[in-house]
Coordinates of C-alpha atoms and ligand atoms in Angstrom, one line a residue:
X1 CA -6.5 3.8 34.8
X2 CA -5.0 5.5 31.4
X3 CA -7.1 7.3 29.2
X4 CA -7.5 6.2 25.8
X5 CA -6.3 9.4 24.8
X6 CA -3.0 7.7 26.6
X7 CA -3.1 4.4 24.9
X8 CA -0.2 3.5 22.5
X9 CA -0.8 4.7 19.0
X10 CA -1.2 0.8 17.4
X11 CA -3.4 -2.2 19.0
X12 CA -2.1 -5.5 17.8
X13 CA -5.3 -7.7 16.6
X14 CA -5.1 -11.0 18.0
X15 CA -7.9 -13.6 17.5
X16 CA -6.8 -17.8 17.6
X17 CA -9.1 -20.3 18.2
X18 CA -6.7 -21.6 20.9
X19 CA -5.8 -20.6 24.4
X20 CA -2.5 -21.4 23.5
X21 CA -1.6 -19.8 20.1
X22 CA -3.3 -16.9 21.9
X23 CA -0.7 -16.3 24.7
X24 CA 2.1 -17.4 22.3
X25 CA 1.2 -14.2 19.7
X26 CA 0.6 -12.2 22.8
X27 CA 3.9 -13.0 24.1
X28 CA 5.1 -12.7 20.6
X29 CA 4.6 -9.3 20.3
X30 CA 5.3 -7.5 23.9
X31 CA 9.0 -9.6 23.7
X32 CA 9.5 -7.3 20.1
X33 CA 8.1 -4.3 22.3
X34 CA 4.1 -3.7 21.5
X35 CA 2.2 -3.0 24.5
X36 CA -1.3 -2.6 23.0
X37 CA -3.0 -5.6 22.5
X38 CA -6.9 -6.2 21.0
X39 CA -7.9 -10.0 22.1
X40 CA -10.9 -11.1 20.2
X41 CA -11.9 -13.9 22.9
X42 CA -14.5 -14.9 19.9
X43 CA -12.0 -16.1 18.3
X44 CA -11.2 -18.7 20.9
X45 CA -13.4 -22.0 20.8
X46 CA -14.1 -21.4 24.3
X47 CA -13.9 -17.8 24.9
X48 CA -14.4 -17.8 28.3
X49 CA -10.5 -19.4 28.4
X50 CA -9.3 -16.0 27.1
X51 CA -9.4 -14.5 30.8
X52 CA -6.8 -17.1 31.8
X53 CA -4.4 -16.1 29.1
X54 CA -5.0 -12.0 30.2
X55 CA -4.4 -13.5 33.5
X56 CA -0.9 -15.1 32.4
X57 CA 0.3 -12.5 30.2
X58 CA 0.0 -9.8 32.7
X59 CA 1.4 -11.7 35.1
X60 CA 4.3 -11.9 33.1
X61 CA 4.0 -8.3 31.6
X62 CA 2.0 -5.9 33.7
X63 CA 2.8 -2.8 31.7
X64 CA 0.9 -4.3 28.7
X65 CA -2.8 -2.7 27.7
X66 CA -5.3 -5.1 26.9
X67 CA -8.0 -4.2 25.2
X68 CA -10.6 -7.4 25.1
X69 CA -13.6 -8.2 22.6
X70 CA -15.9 -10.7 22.2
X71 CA -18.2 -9.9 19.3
X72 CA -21.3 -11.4 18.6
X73 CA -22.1 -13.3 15.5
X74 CA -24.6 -11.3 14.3
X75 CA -22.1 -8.5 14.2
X76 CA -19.9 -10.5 12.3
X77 CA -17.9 -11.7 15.7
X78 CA -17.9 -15.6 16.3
X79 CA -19.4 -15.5 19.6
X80 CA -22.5 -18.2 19.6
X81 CA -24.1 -17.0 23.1
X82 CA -26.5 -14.2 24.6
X83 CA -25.6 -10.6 25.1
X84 CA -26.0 -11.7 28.9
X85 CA -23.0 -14.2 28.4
X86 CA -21.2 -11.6 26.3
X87 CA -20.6 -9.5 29.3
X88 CA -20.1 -11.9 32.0
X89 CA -17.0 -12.8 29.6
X90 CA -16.2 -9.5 29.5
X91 CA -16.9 -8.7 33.3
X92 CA -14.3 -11.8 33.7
X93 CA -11.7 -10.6 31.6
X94 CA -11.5 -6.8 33.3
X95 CA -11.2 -8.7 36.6
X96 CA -8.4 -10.3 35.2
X97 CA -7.1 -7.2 34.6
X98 CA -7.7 -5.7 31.3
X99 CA -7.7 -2.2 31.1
X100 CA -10.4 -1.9 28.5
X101 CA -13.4 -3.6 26.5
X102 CA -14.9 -3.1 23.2
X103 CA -18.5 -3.4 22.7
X104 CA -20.7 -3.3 19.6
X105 CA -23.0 -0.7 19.3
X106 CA -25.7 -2.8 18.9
X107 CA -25.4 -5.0 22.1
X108 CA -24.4 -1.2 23.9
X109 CA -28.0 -0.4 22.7
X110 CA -29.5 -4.0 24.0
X111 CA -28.1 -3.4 27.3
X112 CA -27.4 -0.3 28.4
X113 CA -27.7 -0.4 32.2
X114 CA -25.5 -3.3 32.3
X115 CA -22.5 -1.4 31.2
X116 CA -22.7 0.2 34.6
X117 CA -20.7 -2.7 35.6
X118 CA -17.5 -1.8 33.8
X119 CA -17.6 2.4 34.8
X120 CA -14.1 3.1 37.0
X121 CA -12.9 -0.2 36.4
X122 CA -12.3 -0.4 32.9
X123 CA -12.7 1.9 29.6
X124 CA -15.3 1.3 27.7
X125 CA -14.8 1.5 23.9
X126 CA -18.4 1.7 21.6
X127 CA -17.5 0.0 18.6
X128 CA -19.7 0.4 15.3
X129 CA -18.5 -2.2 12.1
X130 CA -19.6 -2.2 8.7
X131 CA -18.4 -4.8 6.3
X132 CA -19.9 -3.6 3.5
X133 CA -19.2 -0.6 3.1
X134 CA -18.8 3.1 4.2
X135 CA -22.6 4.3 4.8
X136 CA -23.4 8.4 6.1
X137 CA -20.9 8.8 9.0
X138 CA -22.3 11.4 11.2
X139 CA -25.7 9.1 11.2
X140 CA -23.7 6.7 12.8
X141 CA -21.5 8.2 15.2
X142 CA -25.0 10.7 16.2
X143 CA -26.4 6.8 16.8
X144 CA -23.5 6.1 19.0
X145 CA -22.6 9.2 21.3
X146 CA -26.4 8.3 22.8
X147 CA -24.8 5.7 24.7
X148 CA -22.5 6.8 26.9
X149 CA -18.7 5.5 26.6
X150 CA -15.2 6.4 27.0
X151 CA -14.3 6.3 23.7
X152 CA -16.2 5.4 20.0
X153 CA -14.7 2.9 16.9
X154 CA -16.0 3.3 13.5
X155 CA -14.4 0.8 11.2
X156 CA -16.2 0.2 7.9
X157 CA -15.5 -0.9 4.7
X158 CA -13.8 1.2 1.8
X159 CA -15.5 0.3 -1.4
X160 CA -13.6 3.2 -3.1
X161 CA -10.7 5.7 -2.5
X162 CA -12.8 8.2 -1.2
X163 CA -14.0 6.6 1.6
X164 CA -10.6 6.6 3.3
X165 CA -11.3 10.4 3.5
X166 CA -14.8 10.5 4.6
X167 CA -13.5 8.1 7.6
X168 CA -11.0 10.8 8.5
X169 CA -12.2 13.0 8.2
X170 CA -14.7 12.2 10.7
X171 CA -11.7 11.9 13.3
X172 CA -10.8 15.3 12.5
X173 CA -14.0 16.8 12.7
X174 CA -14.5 15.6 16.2
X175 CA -11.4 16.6 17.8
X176 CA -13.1 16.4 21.1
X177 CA -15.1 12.5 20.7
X178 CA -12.0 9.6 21.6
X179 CA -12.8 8.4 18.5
X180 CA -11.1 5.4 16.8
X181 CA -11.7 5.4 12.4
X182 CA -10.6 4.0 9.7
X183 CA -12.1 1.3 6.4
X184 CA -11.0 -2.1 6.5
X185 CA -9.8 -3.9 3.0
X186 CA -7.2 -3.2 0.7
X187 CA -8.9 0.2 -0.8
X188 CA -9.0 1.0 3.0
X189 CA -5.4 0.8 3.3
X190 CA -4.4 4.2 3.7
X191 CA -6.8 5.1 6.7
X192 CA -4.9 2.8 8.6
X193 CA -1.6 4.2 8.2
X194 CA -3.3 7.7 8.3
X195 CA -6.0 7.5 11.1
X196 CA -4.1 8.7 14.2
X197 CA -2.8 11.5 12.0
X198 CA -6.3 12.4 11.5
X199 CA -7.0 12.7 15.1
X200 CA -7.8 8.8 15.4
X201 CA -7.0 7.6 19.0
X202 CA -5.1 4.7 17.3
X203 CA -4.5 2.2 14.7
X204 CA -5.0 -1.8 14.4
X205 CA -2.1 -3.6 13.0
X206 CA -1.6 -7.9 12.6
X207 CA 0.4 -9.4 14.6
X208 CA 4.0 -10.0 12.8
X209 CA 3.8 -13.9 12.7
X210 CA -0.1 -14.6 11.8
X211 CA -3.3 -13.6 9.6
X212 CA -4.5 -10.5 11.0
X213 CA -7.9 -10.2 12.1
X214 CA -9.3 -7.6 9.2
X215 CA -8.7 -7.0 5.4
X216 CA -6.1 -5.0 5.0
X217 CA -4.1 -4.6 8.3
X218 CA -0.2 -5.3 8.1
X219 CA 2.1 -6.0 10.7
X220 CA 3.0 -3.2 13.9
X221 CA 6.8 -3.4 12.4
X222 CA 5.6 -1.9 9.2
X223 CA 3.3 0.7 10.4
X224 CA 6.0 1.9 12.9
X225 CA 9.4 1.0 10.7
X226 CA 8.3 1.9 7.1
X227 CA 4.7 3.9 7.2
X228 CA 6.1 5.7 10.5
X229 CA 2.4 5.6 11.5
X230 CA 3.3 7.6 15.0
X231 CA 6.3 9.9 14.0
X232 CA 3.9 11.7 11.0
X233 CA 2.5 14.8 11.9
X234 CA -0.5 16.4 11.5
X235 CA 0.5 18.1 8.5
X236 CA 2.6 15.3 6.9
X237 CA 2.6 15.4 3.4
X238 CA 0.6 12.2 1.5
X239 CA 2.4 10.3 -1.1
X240 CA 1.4 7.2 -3.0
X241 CA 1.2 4.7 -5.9
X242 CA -2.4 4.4 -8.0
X243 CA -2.5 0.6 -9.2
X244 CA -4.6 -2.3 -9.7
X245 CA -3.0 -4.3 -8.5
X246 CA -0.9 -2.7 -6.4
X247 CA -0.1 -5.3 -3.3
X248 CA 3.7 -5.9 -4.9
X249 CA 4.6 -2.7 -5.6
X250 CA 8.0 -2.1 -4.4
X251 CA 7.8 1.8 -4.5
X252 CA 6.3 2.4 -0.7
X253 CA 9.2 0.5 0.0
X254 CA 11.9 2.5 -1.2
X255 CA 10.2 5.7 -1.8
X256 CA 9.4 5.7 2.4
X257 CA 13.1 4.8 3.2
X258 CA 13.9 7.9 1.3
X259 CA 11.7 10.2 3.2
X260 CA 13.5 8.7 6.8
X261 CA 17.0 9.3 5.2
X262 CA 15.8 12.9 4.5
X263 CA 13.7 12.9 8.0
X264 CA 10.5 14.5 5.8
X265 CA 7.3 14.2 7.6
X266 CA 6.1 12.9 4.8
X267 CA 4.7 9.1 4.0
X268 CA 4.1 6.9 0.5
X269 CA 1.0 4.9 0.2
X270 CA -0.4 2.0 -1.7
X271 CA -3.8 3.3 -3.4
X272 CA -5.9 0.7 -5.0
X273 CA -7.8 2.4 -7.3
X274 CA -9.9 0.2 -10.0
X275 CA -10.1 1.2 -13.5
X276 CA -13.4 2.9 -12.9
X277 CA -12.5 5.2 -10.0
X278 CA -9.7 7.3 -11.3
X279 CA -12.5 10.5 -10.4
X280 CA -12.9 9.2 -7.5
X281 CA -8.9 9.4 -6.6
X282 CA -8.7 12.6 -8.2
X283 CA -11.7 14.1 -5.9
X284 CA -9.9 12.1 -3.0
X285 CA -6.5 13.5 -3.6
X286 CA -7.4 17.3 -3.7
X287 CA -9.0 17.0 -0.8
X288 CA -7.4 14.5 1.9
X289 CA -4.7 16.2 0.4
X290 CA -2.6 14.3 -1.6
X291 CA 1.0 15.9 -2.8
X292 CA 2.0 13.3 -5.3
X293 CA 1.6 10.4 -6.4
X294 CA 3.2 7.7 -8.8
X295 CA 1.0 6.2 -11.7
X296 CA 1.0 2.8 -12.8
X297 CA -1.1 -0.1 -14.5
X298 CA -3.8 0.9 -15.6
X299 CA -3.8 4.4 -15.3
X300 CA -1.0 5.6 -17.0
X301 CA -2.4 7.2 -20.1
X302 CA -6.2 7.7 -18.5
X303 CA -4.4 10.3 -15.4
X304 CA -3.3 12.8 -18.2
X305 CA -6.8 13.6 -18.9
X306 CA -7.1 14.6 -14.9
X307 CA -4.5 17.0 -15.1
X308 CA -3.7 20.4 -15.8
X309 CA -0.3 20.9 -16.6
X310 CA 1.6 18.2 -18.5
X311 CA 5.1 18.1 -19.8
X312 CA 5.9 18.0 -23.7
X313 CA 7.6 14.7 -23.3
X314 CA 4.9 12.6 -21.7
X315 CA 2.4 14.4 -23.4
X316 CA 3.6 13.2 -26.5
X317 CA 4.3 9.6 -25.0
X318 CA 0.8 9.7 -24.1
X319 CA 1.4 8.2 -20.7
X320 CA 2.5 10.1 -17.0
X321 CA 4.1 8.2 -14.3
X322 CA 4.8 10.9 -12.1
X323 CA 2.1 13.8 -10.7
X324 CA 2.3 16.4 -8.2
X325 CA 0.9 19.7 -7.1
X326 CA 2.1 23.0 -7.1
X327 CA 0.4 26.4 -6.6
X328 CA -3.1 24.7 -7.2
X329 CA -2.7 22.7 -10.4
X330 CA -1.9 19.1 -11.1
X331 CA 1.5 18.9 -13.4
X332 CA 2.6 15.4 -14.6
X333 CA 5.7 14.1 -16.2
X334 CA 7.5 10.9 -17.5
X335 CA 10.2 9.7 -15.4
X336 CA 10.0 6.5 -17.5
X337 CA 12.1 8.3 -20.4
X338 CA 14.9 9.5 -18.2
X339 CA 14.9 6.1 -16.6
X340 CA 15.7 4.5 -20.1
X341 CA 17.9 6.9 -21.8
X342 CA 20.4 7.8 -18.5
X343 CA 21.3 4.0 -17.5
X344 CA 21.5 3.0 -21.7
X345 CA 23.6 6.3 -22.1
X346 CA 26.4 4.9 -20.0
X347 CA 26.7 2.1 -22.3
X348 CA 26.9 4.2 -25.6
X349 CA 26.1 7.3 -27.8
X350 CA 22.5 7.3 -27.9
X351 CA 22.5 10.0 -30.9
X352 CA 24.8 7.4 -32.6
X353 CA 23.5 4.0 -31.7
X354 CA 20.7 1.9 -33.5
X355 CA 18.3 0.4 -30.8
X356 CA 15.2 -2.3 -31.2
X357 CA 12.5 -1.6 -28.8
X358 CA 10.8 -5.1 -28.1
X359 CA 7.1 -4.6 -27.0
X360 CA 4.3 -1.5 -27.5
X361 CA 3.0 -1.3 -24.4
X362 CA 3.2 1.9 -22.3
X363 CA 6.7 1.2 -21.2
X364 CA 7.7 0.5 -25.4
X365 CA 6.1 3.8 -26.0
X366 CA 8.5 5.7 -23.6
X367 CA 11.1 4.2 -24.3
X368 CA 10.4 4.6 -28.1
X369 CA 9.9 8.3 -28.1
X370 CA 12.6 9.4 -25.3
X371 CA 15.4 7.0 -27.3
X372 CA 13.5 8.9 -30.9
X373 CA 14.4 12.5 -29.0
X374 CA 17.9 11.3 -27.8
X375 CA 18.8 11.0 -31.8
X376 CA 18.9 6.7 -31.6
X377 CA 17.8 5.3 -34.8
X378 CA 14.9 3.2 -34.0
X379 CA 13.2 -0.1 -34.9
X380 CA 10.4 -2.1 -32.7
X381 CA 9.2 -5.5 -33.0
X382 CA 6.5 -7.5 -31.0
X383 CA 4.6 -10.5 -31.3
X384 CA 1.8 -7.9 -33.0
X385 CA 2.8 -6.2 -36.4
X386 CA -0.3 -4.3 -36.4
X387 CA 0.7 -2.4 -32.9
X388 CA 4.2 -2.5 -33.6
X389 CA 3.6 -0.7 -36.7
X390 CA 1.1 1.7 -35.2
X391 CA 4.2 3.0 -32.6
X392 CA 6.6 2.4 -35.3
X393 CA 4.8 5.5 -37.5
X394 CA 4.2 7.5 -34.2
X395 CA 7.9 7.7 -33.3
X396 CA 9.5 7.5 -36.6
X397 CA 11.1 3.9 -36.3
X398 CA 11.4 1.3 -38.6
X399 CA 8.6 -1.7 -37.9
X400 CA 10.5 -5.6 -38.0
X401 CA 8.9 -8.6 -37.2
X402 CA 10.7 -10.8 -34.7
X403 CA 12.5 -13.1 -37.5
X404 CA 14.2 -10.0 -39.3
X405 CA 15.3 -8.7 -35.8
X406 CA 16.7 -11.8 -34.9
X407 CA 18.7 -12.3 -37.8
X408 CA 20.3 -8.3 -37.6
X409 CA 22.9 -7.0 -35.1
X410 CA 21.8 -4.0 -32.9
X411 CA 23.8 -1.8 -30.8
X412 CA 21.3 -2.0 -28.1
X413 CA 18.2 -3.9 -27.7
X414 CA 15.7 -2.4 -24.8
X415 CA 12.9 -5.0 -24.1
X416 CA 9.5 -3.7 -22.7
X417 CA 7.2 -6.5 -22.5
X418 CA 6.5 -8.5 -19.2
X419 CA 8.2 -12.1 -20.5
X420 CA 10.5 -13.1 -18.2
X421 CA 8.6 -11.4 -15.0
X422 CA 8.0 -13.7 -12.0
X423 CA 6.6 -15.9 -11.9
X424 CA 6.7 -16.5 -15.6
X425 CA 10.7 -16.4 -15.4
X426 CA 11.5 -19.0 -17.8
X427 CA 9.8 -16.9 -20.9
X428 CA 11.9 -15.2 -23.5
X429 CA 11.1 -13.0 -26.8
X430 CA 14.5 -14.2 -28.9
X431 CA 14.5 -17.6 -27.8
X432 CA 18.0 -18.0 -29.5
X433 CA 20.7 -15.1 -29.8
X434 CA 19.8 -11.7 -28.7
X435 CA 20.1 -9.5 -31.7
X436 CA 22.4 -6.8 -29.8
X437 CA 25.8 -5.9 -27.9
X438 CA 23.9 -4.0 -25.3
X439 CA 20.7 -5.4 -23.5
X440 CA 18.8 -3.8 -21.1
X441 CA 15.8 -5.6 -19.7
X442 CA 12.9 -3.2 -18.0
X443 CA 11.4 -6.5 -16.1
X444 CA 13.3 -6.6 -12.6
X445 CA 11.9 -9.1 -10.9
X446 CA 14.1 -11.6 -11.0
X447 CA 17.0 -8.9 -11.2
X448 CA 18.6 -11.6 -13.3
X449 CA 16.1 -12.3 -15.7
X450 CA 16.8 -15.0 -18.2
X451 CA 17.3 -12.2 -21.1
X452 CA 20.2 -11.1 -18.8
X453 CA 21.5 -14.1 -18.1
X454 CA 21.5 -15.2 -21.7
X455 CA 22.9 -11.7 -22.7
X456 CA 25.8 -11.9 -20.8
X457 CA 26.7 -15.8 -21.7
X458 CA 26.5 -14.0 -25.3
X459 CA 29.3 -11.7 -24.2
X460 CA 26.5 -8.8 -24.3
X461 CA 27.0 -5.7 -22.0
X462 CA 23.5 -5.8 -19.5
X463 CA 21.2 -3.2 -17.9
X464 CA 19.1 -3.9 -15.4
X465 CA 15.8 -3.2 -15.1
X466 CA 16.2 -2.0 -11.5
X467 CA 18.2 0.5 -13.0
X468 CA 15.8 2.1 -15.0
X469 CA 13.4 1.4 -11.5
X470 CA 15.4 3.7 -9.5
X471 CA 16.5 6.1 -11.7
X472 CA 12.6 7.2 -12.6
X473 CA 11.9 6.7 -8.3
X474 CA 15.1 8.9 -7.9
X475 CA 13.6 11.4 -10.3
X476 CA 10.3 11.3 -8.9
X477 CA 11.3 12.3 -5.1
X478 CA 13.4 15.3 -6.7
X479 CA 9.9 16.0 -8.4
X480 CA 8.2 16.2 -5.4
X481 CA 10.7 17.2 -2.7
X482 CA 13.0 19.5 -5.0
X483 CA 15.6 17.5 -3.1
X484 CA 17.9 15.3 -4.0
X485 CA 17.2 11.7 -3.8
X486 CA 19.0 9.2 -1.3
X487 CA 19.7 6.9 -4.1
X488 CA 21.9 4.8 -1.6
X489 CA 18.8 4.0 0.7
X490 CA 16.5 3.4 -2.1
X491 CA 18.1 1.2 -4.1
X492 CA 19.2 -0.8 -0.4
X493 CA 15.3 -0.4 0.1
X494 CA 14.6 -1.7 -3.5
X495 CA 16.7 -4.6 -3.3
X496 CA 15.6 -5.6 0.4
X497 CA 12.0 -5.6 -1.1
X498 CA 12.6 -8.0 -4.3
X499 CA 14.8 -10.6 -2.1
X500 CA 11.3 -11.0 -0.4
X501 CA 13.1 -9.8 3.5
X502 CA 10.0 -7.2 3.0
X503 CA 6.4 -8.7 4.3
X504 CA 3.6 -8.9 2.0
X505 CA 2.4 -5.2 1.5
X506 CA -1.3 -6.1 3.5
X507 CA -3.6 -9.0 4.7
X508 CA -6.3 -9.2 2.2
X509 CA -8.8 -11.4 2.8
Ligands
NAP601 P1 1.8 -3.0 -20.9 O1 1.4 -1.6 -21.3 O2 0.8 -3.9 -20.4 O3 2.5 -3.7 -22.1 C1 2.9 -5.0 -22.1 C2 3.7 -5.3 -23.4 O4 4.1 -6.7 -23.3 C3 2.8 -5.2 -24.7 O5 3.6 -4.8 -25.7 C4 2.4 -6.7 -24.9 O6 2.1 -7.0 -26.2 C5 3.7 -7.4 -24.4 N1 3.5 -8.8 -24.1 C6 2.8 -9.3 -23.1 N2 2.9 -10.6 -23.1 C7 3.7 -11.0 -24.2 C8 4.1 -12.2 -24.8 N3 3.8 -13.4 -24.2 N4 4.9 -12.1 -25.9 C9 5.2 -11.0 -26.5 N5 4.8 -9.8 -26.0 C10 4.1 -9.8 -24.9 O7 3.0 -2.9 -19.8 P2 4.1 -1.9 -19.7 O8 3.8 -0.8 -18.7 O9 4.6 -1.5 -21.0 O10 5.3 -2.7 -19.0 C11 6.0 -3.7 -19.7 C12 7.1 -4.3 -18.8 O11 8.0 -3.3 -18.4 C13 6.6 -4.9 -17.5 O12 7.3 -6.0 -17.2 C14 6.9 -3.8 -16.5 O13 7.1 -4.4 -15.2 C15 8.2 -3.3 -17.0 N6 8.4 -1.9 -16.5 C16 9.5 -1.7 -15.8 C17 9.8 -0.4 -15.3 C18 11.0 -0.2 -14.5 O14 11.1 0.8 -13.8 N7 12.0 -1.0 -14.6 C19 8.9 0.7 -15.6 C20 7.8 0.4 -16.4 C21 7.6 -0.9 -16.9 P3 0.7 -6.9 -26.8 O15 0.4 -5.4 -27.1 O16 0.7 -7.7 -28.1 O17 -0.3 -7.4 -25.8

């Protein structure tokens, strides 16, 4: 009987309410190649018809591990009966051969003589949930090594980015407990991808054509294929994205293709982080430790005040996009600008060319200021003349309300507001002709947006705004890596994830 040091690095979650749909995922996923399987017979209606479908499947494919659960209700399983009938299910489903069980702490405490039953026949996993959130750790797993086990499952809830590290850091400060950890929902994210390079016996992943059974679990393909969950090392370097929200991003995407074209042990992360618990990143990321990371909505101009180092440019933008660490000290930088000004320079003379910026958000103000240093001569408009005029003064452009843009000619008009961005992909700021001979959209999803489309009818040269998307990704990985950046892979990466072929970043409910 394997260990569960020996089991495969990701379990496959699979709870139906049908014998059926059960053996069908199961199937599923040892045909694409999993071999580690969690069935929650609580899940089922009947759960007691689970131990024909281990049966089946085994029959079919004995080299698969199954790893079988049937939690209670009152520890937020669906099973209705007594701890009594709890193990007699389970009892029934080692005889049908699964290799190991999962118990709640909580009915392990209620019955601790009965596990007896299961000792050489099957390993027994002690299993703690919390679906709250992340409570004192060492409490719990104290609480747990009393009963005896083969191996221990802490899974809470991550109410903030710091509890990804307090879960594993609990893995790596038992090296010698078989212990499974990591937080459930989308804050949790990262302790799934990073839990058995913490020491964690292994991860839970949904299966690739369902729901998975938890908040926050994604599919085994995207653990193994994009986070490379199992090839990371111990000391693999931690990347991300701080958003809210941050589900769509495309950047761990395109930025993890580019560490597999460079083979870095190194992986990029989605980080949920709320407006509220920037400190809490910040404390999270200097410890777990964090590298680098990419900023976006909302946090763009709140990070600089979390740093140590930042470059002229952003610091006069007011806004970082890109931060790192080097010999101690967080730096940050603007890869926005470059990603403006390198794309638009291919079209014309920046120092010669006059260019209407059309928003003042955070993306209008580096745009403003980078085209303002390049030499451009500069006017913004928006749909609010008090804003617009407020950049306007900051960067030394001329302020124009929308009418008196639309009646000039520009040679380039850079828009930065989010009309036109799915799903809202029928919006436009000049509803008639675009006031320019160059237009380059920052909104990329659609690719063809209808300011490009319209632009081009009008004879107008285009930039996209995937353009500007990979040239500030491009920039960040040299940033980080001090190597240069498989544009190739990313930008295949990038366009793979906008067409939608990507899954959806994480199961969130
Ligand atoms: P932001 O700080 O939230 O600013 C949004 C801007 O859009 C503001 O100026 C806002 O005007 C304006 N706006 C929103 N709805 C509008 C409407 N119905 N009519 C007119 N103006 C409207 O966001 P941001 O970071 O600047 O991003 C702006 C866009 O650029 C987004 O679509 C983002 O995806 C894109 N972007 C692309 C890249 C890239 O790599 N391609 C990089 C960064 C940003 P008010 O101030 O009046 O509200």
């Amino acid at each position: 009987m394997p260990s569960p040091e020996s089991f495969p690095r990701i379990a496959v979650a699979l709870g139906f309410s049908t014998p059926e749909k059960l053996l069908e995922h199961a199937r599923r996923e040892v045909v694409s190649g999993e071999t580690f399987l969690e069935f929650r017979l609580d899940c089922l209606d009947e759960p007691e018809q689970g131990v024909g479908v281990i049966r089946g499947l085994l029959a079919a494919y004995p080299d698969a591990t199954i790893l079988a659960t049937c939690r209670r209700h009152q520890n937020h399983g669906r099973f209705n009966g007594s701890v009594e009938e709890q193990i007699r299910i389970l009892d029934a489903a080692v005889a049908a051969g699964s290799r190991a069980i999962d118990i709640e702490i909580e009915t392990a405490e209620a019955a601790t003589t009965k596990l007896e039953l299961f000792r050489g026949r099957a390993r027994l996993l002690l299993s703690y949930h919390n679906y709250e959130g992340t409570p004192a750790l060492e409490t719990v797993l104290r609480r747990m090594l009393r009963v005896p086990a083969d191996a221990y499952k802490v899974v809470t809830t991550a109410r903030k980015p710091s509890d990804n590290l307090r879960v594993l850091a609990l893995a790596r400060a038992h090296p010698r407990v078989p212990l499974m950890a990591l937080a459930m929902g989308e804050i949790g994210f990262p302790s799934r991808v990073l839990s058995p390079v913490f020491g964690g016996l292994y991860t839970y992943a949904a299966p690739s054509a369902a729901e998975g059974t938890a908040a926050g679990q994604v599919s085994a393909r995207q653990l193994r294929h994009l986070y490379r969950t199992e090839k990371l090392s111990r000391d693999a370097r931690v990347y991300g994205v701080i958003a809210d929200p941050v589900r769509h991003s495309i950047s761990p995407a395109v930025h993890n293709r580019a560490f597999q074209a460079r083979r870095m042990d190194a992986v990029y992360l989605p980080f949920l982080v709320q407006p509220a618990q920037l400190k809490d990143f910040m404390t999270m990321a200097e410890s777990l430790p964090v590298a680098g990371f990419s900023v976006t909505i909302p946090h763009k101009q709140k990070i600089v005040r979390y740093l140590d180092i930042v470059e002229p440019l952003a610091r006069r933008i007011g806004a970082v996009n890109t931060v790192w660490r080097r010999a101690g000290k967080w730096r940050g930088a603007n890869t926005d600008a470059p990603g403006i000004t390198v794309p638009l320079s291919k079209h014309l003379r920046l120092a010669r060319a006059s260019i209407l910026v059309v928003g003042n958000g955070g993306a209008a103000r580096s745009a403003a200021f980078a085209l303002a240093d390049a030499g451009a001569t500069l006017a913004i408009t928006g749909r609010n003349p008090d804003r617009v005029r407020a950049l306007a003064k900051a960067c030394g452009a001329e302020p124009v309300l929308r009418d008196q843009a639309a009646v000039r000619t520009f040679d380039a008009l850079v828009h930065a507001t989010s009309l036109g961005m799915c799903p809202n992909v029928n919006e436009i700021f000049f509803p008639e002709r675009i006031p320019a001979s160059v237009v380059f959209d920052m909104v990329y999803n659609p690719l063809d947006t209808l300011l490009i489309r319209r632009a081009r009818e009008q004879g107008a040269e285009v930039v996209q705004g995937i353009e500007m998307f990979l040239e500030q990704a491009t920039r960040q990985f040299e940033i980080w890596t001090g190597d240069s950046a498989p544009r190739a892979a990313m930008q295949k990466a990038a366009l793979e994830a906008l067409a939608g072929s990507g899954e959806p970043i994480m199961n969130s409910k």
